[in-house]
Short mmCIF file of C-alpha atoms in Angstrom, two decimals:
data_model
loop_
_atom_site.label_atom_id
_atom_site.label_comp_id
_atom_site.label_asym_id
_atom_site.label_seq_id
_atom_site.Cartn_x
_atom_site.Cartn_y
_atom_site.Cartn_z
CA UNK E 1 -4.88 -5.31 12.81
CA UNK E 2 -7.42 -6.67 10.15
CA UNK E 3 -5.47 -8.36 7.35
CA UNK E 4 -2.36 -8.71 9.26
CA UNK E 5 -1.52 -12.02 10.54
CA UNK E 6 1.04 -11.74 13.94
CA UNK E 7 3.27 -14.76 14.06
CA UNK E 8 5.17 -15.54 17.40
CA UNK E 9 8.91 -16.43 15.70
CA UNK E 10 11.10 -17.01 18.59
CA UNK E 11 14.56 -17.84 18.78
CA UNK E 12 16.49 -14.58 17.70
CA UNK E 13 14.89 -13.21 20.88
CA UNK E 14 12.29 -14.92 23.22
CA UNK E 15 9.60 -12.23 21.67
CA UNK E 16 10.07 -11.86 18.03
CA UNK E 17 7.12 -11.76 16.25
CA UNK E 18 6.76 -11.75 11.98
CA UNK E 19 4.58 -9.95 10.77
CA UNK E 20 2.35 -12.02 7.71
CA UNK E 21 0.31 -10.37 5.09
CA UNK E 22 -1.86 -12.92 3.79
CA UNK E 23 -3.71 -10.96 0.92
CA UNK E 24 0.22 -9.18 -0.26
CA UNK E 25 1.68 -12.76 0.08
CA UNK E 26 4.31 -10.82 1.86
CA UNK E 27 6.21 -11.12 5.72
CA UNK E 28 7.84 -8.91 7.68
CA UNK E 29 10.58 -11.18 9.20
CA UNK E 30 12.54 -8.37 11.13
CA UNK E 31 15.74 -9.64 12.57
CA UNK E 32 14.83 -13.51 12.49
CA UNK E 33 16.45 -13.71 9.15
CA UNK E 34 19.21 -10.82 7.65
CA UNK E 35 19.01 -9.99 3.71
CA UNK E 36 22.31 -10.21 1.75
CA UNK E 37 21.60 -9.80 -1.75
CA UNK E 38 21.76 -12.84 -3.15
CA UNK E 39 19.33 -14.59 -0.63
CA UNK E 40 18.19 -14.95 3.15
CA UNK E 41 20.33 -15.57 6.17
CA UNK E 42 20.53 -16.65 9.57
CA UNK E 43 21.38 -13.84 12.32
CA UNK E 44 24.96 -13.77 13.57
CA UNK E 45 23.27 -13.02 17.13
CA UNK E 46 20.52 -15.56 18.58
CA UNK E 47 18.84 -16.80 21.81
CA UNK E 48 18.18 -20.24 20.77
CA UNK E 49 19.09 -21.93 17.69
CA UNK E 50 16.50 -24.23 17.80
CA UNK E 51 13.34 -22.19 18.02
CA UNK E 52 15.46 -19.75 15.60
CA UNK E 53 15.48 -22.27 13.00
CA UNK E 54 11.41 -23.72 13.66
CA UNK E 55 10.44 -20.23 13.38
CA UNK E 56 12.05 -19.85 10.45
CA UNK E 57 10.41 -23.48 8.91
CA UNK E 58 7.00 -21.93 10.08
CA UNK E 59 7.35 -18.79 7.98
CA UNK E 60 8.82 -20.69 4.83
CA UNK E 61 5.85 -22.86 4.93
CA UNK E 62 4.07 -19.71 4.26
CA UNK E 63 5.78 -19.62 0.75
CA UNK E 64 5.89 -16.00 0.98
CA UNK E 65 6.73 -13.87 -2.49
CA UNK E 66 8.73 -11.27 -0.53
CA UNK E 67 10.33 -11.37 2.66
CA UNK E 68 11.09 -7.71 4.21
CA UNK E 69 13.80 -8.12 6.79
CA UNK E 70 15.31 -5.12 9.17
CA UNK E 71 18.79 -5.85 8.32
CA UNK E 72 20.00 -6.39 4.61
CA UNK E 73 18.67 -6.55 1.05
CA UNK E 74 14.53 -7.39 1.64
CA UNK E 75 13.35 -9.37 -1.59
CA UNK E 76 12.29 -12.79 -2.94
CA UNK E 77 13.04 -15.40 -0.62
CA UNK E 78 16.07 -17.90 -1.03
CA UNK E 79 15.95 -19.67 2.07
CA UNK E 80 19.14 -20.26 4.14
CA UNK E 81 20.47 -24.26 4.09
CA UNK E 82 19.86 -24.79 7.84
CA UNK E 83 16.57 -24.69 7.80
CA UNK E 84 16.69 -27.80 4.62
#
């Protein structure tokens, strides 16, 4: 898809991808990271911690103004402490 950047984010599963929109400044996590209202969090339910918590470095590095996620509250990003 033209404009839409697909970034391979494992570690919840061994195929999650994020979506990135580079001209929206936006992702599309999915279930890599849950929404909870007052910021971002790691899933309860992972394949590998590791990779979980690189993926979730690679997308930060993005400095993304919204994060849409499939489970919770989608919104500015406050990134969880693990990945500090």
């Amino acid at each position: 898809m033209e404009g839409v950047n697909v970034i391979y984010t494992p570690g919840h599963t061994s195929d999650s991808v994020t979506l990135h929109l580079p001209h929206e400044n936006v992702v599309i996590v999915g279930d890599i990271l849950q929404g909870t209202g007052s910021g971002l969090r790691l899933p309860v339910i992972y394949e590998d911690k590791d990779q979980l918590l690189e993926s979730v470095r690679r997308i930060a590095s993005l400095n993304p103004q919204f994060v849409y996620v499939s489970h919770g509250t989608s919104g500015k990003p406050r990134w969880p402490d693990e990945i500090k």
